[in-house]
mmCIF file of C-alpha atoms in Angstrom:
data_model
loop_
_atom_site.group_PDB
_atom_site.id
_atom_site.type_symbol
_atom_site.label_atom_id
_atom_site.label_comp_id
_atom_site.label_asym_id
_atom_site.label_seq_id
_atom_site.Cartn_x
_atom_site.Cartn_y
_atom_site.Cartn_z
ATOM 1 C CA UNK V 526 96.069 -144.407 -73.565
ATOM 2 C CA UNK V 527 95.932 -147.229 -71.358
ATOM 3 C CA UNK V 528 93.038 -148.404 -72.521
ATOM 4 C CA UNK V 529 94.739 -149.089 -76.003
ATOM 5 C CA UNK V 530 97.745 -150.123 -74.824
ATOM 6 C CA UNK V 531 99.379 -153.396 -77.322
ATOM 7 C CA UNK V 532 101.673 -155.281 -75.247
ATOM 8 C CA UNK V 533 102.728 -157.090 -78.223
ATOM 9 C CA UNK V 534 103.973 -153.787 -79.807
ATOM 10 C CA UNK V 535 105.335 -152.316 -76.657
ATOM 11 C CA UNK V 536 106.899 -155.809 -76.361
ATOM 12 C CA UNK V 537 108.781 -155.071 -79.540
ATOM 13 C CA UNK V 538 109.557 -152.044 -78.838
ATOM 14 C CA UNK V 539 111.028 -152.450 -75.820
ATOM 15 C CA UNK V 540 113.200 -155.195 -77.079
ATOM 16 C CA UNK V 541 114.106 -152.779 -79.939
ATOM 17 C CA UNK V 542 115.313 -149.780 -77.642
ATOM 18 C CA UNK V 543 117.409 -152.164 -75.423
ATOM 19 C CA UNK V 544 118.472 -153.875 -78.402
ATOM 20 C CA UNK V 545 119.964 -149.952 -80.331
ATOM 21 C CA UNK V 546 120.986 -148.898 -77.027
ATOM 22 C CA UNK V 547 123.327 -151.638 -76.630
ATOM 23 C CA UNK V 548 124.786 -151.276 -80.025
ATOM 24 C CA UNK V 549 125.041 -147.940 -79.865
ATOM 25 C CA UNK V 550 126.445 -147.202 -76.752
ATOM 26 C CA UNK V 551 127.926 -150.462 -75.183
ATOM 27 C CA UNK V 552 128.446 -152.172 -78.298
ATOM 28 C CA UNK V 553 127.397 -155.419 -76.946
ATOM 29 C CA UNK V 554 125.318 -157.137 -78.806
ATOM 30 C CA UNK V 555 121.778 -158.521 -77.448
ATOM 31 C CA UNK V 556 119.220 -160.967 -78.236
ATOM 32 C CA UNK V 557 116.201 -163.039 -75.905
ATOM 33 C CA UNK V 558 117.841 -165.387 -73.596
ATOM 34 C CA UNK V 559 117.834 -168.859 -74.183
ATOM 35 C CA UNK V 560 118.156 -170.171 -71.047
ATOM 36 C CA UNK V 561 114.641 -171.912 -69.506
ATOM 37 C CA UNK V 562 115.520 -171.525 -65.870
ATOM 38 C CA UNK V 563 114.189 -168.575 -64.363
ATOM 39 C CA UNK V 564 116.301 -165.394 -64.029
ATOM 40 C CA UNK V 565 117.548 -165.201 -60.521
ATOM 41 C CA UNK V 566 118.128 -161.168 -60.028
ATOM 42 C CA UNK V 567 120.582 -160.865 -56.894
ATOM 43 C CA UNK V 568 122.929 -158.630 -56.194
ATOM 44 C CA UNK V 569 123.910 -155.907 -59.854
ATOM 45 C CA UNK V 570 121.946 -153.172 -59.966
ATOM 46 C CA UNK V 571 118.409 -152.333 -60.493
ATOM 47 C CA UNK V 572 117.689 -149.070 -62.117
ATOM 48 C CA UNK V 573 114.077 -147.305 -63.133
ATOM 49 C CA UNK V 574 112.473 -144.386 -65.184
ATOM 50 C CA UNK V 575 109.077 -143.206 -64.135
ATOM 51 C CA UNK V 576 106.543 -142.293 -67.073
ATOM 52 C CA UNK V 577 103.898 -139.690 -66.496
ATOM 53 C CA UNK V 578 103.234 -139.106 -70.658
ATOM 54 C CA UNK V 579 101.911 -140.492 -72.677
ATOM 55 C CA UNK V 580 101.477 -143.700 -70.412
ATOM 56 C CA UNK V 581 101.796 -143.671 -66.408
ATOM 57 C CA UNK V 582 104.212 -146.753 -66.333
ATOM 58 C CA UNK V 583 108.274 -147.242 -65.804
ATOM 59 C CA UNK V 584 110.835 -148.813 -67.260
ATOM 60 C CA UNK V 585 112.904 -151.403 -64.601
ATOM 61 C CA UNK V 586 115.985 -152.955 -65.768
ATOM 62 C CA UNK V 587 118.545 -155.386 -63.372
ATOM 63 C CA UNK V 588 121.800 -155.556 -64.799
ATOM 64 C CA UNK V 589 124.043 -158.352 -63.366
ATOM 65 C CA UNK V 590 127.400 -156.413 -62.274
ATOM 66 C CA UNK V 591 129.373 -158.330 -65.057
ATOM 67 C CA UNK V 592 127.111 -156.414 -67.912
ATOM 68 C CA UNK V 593 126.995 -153.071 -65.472
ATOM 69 C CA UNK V 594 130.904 -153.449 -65.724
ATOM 70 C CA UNK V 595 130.566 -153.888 -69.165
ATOM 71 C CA UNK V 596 127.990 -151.100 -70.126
ATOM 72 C CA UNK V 597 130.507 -148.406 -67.775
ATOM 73 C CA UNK V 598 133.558 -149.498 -69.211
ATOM 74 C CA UNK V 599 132.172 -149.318 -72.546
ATOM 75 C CA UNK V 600 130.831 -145.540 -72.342
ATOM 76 C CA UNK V 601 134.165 -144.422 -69.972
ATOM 77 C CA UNK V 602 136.719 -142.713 -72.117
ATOM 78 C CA UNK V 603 140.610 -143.795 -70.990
ATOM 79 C CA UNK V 604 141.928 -142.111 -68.018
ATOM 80 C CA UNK V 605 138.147 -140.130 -67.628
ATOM 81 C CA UNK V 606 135.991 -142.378 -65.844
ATOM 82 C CA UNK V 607 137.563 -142.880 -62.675
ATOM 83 C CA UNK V 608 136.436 -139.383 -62.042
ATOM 84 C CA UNK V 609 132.908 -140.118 -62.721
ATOM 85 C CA UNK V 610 130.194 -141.721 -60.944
ATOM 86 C CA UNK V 611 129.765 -145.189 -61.920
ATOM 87 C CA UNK V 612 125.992 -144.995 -60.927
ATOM 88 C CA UNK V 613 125.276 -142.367 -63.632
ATOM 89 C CA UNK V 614 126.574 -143.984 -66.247
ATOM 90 C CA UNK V 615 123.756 -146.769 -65.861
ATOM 91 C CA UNK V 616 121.367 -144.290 -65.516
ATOM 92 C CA UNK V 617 122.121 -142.328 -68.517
ATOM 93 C CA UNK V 618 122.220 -145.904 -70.149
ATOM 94 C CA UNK V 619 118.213 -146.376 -68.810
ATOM 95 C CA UNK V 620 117.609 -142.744 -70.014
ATOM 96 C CA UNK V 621 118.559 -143.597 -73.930
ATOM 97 C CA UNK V 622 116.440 -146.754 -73.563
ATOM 98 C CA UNK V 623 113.232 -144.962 -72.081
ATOM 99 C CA UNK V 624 113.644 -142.445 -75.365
ATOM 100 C CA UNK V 625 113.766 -144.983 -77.702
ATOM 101 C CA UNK V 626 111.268 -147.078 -76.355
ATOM 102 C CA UNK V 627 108.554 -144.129 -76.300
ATOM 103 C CA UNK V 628 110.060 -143.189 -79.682
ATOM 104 C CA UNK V 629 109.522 -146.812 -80.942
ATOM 105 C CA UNK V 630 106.054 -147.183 -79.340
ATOM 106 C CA UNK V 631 104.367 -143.978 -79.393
ATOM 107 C CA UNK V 632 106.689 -141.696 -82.652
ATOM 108 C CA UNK V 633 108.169 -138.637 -82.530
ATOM 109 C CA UNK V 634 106.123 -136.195 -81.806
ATOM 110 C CA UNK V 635 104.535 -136.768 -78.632
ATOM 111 C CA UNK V 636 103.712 -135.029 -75.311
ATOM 112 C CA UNK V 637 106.532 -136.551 -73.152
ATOM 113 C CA UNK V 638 107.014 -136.508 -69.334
ATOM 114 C CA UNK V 639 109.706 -138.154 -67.620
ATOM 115 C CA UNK V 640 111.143 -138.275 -63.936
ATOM 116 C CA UNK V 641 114.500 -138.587 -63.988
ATOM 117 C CA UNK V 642 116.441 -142.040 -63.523
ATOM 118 C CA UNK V 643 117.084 -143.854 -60.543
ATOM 119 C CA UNK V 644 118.923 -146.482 -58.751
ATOM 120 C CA UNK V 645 117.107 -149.088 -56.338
ATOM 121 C CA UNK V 646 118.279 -150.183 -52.879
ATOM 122 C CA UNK V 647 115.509 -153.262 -53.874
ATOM 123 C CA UNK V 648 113.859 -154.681 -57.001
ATOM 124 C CA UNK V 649 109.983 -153.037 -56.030
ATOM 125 C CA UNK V 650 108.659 -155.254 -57.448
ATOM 126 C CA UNK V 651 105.148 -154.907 -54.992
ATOM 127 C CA UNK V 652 103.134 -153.041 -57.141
ATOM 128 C CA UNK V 653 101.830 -155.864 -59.388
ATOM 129 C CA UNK V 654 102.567 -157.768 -62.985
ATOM 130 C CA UNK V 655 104.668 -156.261 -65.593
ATOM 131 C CA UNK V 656 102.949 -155.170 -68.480
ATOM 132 C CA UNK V 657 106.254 -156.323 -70.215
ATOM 133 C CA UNK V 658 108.993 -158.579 -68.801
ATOM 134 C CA UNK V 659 112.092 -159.088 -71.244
ATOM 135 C CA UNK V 660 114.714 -161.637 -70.639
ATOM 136 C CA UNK V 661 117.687 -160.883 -72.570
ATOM 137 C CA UNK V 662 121.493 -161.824 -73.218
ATOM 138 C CA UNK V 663 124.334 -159.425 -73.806
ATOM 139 C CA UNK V 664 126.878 -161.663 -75.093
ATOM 140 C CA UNK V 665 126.339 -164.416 -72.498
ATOM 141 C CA UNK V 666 125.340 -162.155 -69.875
ATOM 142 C CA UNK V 667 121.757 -162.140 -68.645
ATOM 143 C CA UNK V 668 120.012 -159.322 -67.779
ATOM 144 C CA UNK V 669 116.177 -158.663 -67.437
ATOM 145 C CA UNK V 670 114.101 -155.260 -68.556
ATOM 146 C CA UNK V 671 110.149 -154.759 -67.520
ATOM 147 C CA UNK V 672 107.592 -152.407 -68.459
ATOM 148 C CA UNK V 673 104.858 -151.567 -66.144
ATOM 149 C CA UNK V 674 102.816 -151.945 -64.068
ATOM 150 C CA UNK V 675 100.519 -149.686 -65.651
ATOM 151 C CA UNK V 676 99.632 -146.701 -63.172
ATOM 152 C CA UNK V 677 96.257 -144.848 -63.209
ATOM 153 C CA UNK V 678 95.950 -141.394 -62.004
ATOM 154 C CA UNK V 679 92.935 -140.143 -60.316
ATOM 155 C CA UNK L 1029 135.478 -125.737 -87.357
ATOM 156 C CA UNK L 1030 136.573 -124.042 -83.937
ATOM 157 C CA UNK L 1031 134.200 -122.153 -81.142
ATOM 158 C CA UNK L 1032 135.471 -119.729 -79.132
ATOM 159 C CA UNK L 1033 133.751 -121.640 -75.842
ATOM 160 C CA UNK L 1034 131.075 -124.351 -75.645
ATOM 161 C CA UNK L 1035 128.718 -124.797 -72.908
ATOM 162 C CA UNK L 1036 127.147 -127.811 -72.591
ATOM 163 C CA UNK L 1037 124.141 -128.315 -69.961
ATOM 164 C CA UNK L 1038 122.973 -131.547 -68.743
ATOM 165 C CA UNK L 1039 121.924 -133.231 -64.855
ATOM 166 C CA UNK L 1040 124.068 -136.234 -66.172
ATOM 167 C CA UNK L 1041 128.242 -135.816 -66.117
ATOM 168 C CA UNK L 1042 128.424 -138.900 -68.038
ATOM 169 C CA UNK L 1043 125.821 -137.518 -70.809
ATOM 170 C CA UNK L 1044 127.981 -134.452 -70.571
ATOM 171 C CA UNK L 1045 131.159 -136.382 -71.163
ATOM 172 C CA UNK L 1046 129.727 -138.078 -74.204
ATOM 173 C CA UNK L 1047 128.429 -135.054 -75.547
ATOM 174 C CA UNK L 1048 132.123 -133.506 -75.646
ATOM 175 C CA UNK L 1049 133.919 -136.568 -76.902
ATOM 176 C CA UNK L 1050 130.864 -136.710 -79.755
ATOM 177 C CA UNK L 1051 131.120 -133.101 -80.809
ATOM 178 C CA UNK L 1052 135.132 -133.718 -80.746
ATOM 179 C CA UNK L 1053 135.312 -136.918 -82.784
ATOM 180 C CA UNK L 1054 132.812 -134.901 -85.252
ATOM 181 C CA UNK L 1055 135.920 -132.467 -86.204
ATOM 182 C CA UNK L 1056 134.807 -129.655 -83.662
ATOM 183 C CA UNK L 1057 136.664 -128.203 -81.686
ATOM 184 C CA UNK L 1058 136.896 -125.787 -78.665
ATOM 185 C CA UNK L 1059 138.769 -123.287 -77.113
ATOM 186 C CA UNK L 1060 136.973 -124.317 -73.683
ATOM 187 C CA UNK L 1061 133.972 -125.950 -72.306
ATOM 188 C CA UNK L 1062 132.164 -125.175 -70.119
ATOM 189 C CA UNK L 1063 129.552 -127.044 -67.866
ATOM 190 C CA UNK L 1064 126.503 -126.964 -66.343
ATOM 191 C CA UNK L 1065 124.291 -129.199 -64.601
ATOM 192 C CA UNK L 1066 121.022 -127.704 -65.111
ATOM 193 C CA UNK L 1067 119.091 -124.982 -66.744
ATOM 194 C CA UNK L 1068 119.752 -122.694 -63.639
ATOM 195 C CA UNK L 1069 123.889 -123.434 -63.717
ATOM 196 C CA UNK L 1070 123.422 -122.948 -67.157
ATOM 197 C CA UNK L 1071 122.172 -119.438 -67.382
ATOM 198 C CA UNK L 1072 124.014 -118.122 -64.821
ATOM 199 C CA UNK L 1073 127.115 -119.210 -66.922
ATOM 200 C CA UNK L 1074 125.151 -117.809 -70.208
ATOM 201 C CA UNK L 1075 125.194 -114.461 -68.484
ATOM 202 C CA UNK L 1076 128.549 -114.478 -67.120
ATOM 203 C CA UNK L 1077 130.344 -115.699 -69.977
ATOM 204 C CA UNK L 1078 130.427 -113.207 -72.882
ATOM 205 C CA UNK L 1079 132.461 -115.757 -75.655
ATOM 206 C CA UNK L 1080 130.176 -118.623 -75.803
ATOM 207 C CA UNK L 1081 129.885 -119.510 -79.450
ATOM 208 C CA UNK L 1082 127.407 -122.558 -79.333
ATOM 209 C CA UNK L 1083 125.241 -123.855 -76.410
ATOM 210 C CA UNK L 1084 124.306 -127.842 -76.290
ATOM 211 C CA UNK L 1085 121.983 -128.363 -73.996
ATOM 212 C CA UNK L 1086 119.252 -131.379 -73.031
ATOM 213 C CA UNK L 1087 115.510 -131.089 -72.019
ATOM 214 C CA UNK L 1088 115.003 -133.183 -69.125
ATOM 215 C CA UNK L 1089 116.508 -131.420 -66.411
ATOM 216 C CA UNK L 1090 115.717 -130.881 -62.413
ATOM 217 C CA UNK L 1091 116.126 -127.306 -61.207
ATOM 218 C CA UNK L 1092 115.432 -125.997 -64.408
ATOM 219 C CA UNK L 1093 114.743 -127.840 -67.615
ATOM 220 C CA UNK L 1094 115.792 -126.912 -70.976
ATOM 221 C CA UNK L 1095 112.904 -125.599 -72.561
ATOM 222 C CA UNK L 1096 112.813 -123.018 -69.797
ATOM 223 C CA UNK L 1097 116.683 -122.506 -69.681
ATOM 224 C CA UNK L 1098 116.351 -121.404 -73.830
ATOM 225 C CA UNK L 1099 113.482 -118.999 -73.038
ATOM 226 C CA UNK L 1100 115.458 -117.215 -70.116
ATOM 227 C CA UNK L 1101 118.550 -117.040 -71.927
ATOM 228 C CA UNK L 1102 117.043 -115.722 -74.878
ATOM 229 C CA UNK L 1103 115.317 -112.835 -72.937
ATOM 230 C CA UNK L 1104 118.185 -112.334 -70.476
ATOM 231 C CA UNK L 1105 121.062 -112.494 -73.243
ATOM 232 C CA UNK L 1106 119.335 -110.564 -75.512
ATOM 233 C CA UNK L 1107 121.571 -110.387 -78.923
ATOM 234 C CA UNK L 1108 124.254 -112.257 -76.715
ATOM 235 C CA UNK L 1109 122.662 -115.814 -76.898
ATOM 236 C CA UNK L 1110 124.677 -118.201 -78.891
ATOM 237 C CA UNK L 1111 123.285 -120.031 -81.449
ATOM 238 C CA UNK L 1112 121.849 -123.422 -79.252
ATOM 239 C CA UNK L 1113 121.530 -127.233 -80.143
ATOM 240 C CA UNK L 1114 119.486 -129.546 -77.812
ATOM 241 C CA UNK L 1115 119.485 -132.964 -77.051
ATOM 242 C CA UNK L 1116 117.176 -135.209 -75.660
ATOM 243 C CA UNK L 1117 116.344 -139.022 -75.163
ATOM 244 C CA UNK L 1118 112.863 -138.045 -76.467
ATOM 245 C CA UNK L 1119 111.044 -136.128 -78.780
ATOM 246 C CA UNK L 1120 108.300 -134.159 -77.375
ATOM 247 C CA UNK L 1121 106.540 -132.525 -80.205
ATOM 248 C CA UNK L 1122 105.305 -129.394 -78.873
ATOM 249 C CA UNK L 1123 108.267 -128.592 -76.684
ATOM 250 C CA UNK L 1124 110.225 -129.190 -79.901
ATOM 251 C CA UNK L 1125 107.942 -126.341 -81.689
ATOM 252 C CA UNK L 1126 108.481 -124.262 -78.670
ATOM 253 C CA UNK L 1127 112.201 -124.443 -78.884
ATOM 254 C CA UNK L 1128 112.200 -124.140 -82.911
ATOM 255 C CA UNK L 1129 110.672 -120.425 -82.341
ATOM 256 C CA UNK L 1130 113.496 -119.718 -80.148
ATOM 257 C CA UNK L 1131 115.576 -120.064 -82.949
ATOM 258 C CA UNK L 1132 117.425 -123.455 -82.101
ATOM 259 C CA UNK L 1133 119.533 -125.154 -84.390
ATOM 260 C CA UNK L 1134 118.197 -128.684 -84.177
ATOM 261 C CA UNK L 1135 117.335 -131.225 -82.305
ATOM 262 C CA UNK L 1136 119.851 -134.503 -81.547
ATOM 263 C CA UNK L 1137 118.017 -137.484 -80.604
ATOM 264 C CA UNK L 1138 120.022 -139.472 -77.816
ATOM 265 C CA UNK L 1139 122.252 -141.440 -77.837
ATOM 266 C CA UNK L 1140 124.586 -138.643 -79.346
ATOM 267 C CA UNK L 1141 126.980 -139.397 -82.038
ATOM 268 C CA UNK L 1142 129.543 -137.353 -84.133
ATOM 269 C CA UNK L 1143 127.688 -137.842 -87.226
ATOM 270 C CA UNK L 1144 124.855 -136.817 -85.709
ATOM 271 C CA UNK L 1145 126.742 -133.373 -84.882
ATOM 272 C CA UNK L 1146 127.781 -133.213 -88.152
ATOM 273 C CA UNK L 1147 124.383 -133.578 -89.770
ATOM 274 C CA UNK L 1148 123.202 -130.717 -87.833
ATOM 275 C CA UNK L 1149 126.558 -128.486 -87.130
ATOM 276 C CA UNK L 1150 127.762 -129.224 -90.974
ATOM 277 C CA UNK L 1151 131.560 -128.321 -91.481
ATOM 278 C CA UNK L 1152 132.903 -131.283 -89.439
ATOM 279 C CA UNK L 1153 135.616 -133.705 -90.077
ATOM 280 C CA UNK L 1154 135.424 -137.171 -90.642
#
């Protein structure tokens, strides 16, 4: 699978699952940054998804805490979501993304295997180049997504 | 369209919490809910619980995962096991087959929406 791996398609689809999951469940709209300088990720959050199938990869997203703010507020119903963990809201957020992405890349009917979501103390960003690296804009707020790297099991 | 009780079984409250408000704002409604936060919570609620009318349920799962918690239920429940709709961020063909011979109503992609309830639940209100 690796072997035919398009990063131009999983490029596009990446962008396309961040993009729907936005509008779907934030309703923020999002589009590639224009800004030239280089994303400086401090402080937000940093959340991943581990792939096993159909590719050995993850999905690693840094959301500045404006657009975290955002993203919770938009999915907590009044009066409901002071009761809920604020954490687990972005990580059902990452959840919907990884789904659409492999449903955008690879179809629907796939052998799937995901670990479940999690949030990062650090970026980890040691094990080498992103297959994929997406910087994007919510409505003026800039955020970045990566695929990869690529794993390979032995 | 009312159900006696709903039990809805996911790792994620806020998935959970959107599933409800979804299956509300589709015209559904429930006498009570009741939650679980895996396939193991789940089935011990299945068995306990003798007026669940419709179990919504995801895939991905620690503990127990979905797939697993339908098979159990079915055997365990026997005639008892309420008709069961399962969501999931993805669509895993052959665990999708597997669940279809358990008799499952459908499948909802995530993110959930009422008109996705609708499309598979029917009867709703807009």
């Amino acid at each position: 699978m690796i072997e035919s791996f398009s990063g131009e398609k999983a490029s596009s689809a990446l962008y396309a699952a961040v993009r729907d999951t936005f509008a779907d469940m934030a309703f923020l709209d999002v589009c590639p940054s224009a800004e030239t300088a280089p994303l400086r990720a401090g402080g937000g959050s940093w959340a991943s998804i581990d792939f096993l199938k159909p590719l050995s990869t993850k999905i690693l997203c840094w959301f500045p805490a404006g657009l975290a703010d955002r993203i919770v507020e938009s999915l907590r119903p009044d009066g409901e979501g002071e009761r809920l963990d604020r954490e687990d809201f972005l990580l059902e957020f990452l959840n919907v993304i990884a789904g659409n992405f492999l449903t955008n890349y690879f179809g629907w009917s796939f052998a799937s295997k995901l670990q479940l979501p999690q949030i990062l103390t650090t970026c980890g960003d040691s094990e080498g180049k992103p297959l994929v690296a997406l910087d994007l804009d919510a409505e003026g707020l800039r955020f970045r997504v990566e695929l990869g790297p690529a794993r390979r099991r032995y | 369209m009312t159900f006696n009780a709903v039990l809805i079984v996911d790792d994620s409250p806020t998935s959970r919490m959107i599933i409800r408000r979804c299956f509300e704002m589709a015209g559904y409604q429930a006498d009570k809910f009741l939650f679980a936060g895996s396939g193991r919570e789940g089935l011990d609620i299945a068995m306990s619980e003798s007026g669940i009318g419709l179990v919504i349920t995801d895939i991905n799962m620690p503990e127990m995962d979905g797939p697993t918690f339908i098979r159990k239920m079915r055997r365990e429940c026997g005639g008892r096991g309420a008709p069961v709709c399962v969501v999931s961020s993805v669509g895993d063909g052959s665990v999708v087959e597997e669940l279809r011979s358990f008799g499952i109503l459908g499948v909802i992609k995530k993110p959930v929406t009422p008109a996705k309830f609708r499309i598979l639940l029917g009867g709703g209100d807009d």
